């Protein structure tokens, strides 16, 4: 902090302002100032003093939280000789503050746990803590709190203790685990029915189960397990205690995932959970939803744990199918939140059975899935007094979407056609209420696409009504005849079903007219318009050839798009469908029809520009730009070589309006992004046919980018390089564009935290550079800009941003690969020489930076990309790479600030050998994955 160490009174004042200042600006100032204090070296001493003073809850909480944060993130600031004093001081504080507030105790417990994990000299910390406090009943709550958070922190993302230290700690905790369980058992025996203590004990036990260090044979015969199930069986157990006990049982079940190696405990838990069925029914009778949800969590965890056993030996031993009965009992509960808990299990069961693909097994599990589907259809029913269409965005709407996904995943077990027929017959034979009808149609819509028609259906044009197995076409026939008087929700869902049945329409084109008429009715009614538009889009996508004769009708809809009450997404979808059909028209008709389709949007843009110039008010053109973009994106006619692209003329005519819109809104990133997206699809649509736009487009991009460096210009540049980079006459112009765009880009990225603050720019810059490498490597490698691009790439390898990092790695990989891949092009030797020069200049720096980045900066999912880069460097020049890697490894730290060994000499040499002797890239990837764990 500037101005040296602040005095305690000032810190206290700031904490008071943070919690009690009525002025939000005052709170914000206090928050910023205290944040600076927490990052400074003075935070250690000031936190210690505030905890000693014990003035009030707020100042102690701030100090405890600061201590925890400093130990997690800045432990390296303390010299090793102060570690013992810090430990003793924290233990004193937690003892003195144990009655002030539970949240302060938790923060201090976390601080002590994080210190123990990092402080290699504190051996057997669990043993020393239990020795020190287990005879003092008043210290028991904070001792258990420390013992609860300690196992939780072992895998904390905030601590980079490394795999060696983590293994050492886990072995240590496993060694003392039975001592901890004995302490917890004694605690329960001594305190009698002390609810708060029981909750603490169960939380602590769950934490040790989660770490996977408890001896399961010891636990199988332990008193605590009996106590857990007694608490869950008792009707009078409070909500909080019930939840803690449920969490603990779920943790225990999760810990014995590998049932075969934990037989004794697995059996105890299996039998224990089966005894809870009566307690579940009691909770249902008392309408205690919290307890019902807890039991359902336990039953689901039981099924998840014994899933493989159940599939391997259904009905035998611990493959007992009563476990599935428990879940189906829960599925029968009237609240949909209960059945939803089990969805992941049913999905996994379906996945398992699908992979095994054993008809006998399918027969065993089919009845359970049929009952589940029956329950789900009932849960999907709207309230009888519901008005209007079903809501998609509320909790119940989201639940129905998840039901739809689950049904799609498990329907193969029942048979799509059989299920579809059964659902249809319930509608045809009964006289169900509207909400039952709607729910059945909803489930039918979920499975419609997976129904395989039998060959007779494909051949028959007329279908006998008396057939036992009602065909898809009969369903379609009946649905489009639904009267307008039925409930709005039924009409809405029937429209969705028709959209899902577009393949049936494609096979039976005689239905096209009645289906389109039905959907047009929906399109004219506000509540149904968006669903109808989506269904028309589906029909257009699947029945493109049949729809060509209806193109004029689609064009009429597109012209009058804004007269329908459509969501933005539905309107764009309709235009997409229209464009897909447009692409199937005869070539000579496409230009005129495309011009008609674009005219509405172009006129709207012109009108906005005219209004802007007369009254100076800026209106948002994004709706029209997005609509043009979707038209260009999906108008993909088949054009033979030598033929002029039918869309070329239209795009040339539209260019001036897009150019002017871009100029007018050049300061607005969102609008410029939409302009560039529209131009990108226009260029992609006509390919080389957009040559006449190249010069004016590049000139405008470069000129606007100098003032407003929107990253989408870099992306658009990459599209131009992709289309024209192999044209000899365009290469120099594209290189000039790259150089002109790079200058402002480097200025932006060289600012403080520039790379982190502008990941989109990094992403798009390296997409552009990669396109150049792919299309015209020698042009780029021979230019003066390449040195700066490589330096920027090396700096950006440490950027923890998924897309940006992926682009950087792909650029470096592809760049080096151009010197490796002998594709027998005449420029291979030149490429190899140029890459050799670049590697001579930057190779060591690149390898060092990559090793540092993957050990300290990058998440594990980026490591395959890093491995690919290292692999290419090695393939290019293995002997030199061996030397570079050795130097990079020498620079890595060998010890943590807490004195623990991060990496041994043997681990370094093993890793070097694994990488340098690898014969394929995935071996490099495995080696890096294992090695970087030492630093996480």
Short mmCIF file of C-alpha atoms in Angstrom, two decimals, residues 82 117 232 238 266 343 374 443 550 812 862:
data_model
loop_
_atom_site.label_atom_id
_atom_site.label_comp_id
_atom_site.label_asym_id
_atom_site.label_seq_id
_atom_site.Cartn_x
_atom_site.Cartn_y
_atom_site.Cartn_z
CA UNK A 82 7.79 -17.54 11.00
CA UNK A 117 -1.36 -28.48 4.04
CA UNK A 232 -32.83 -40.84 9.36
CA UNK A 238 -35.21 -31.85 12.71
CA UNK A 266 -21.35 -51.59 0.77
CA UNK A 343 -32.71 -38.03 -13.81
CA UNK A 374 -45.81 -42.96 -17.38
CA UNK A 443 -43.96 -36.67 -24.89
CA UNK A 550 -44.26 -23.32 -52.10
CA UNK A 812 2.15 -22.04 -33.36
CA UNK A 862 -5.54 -26.99 -22.60
#
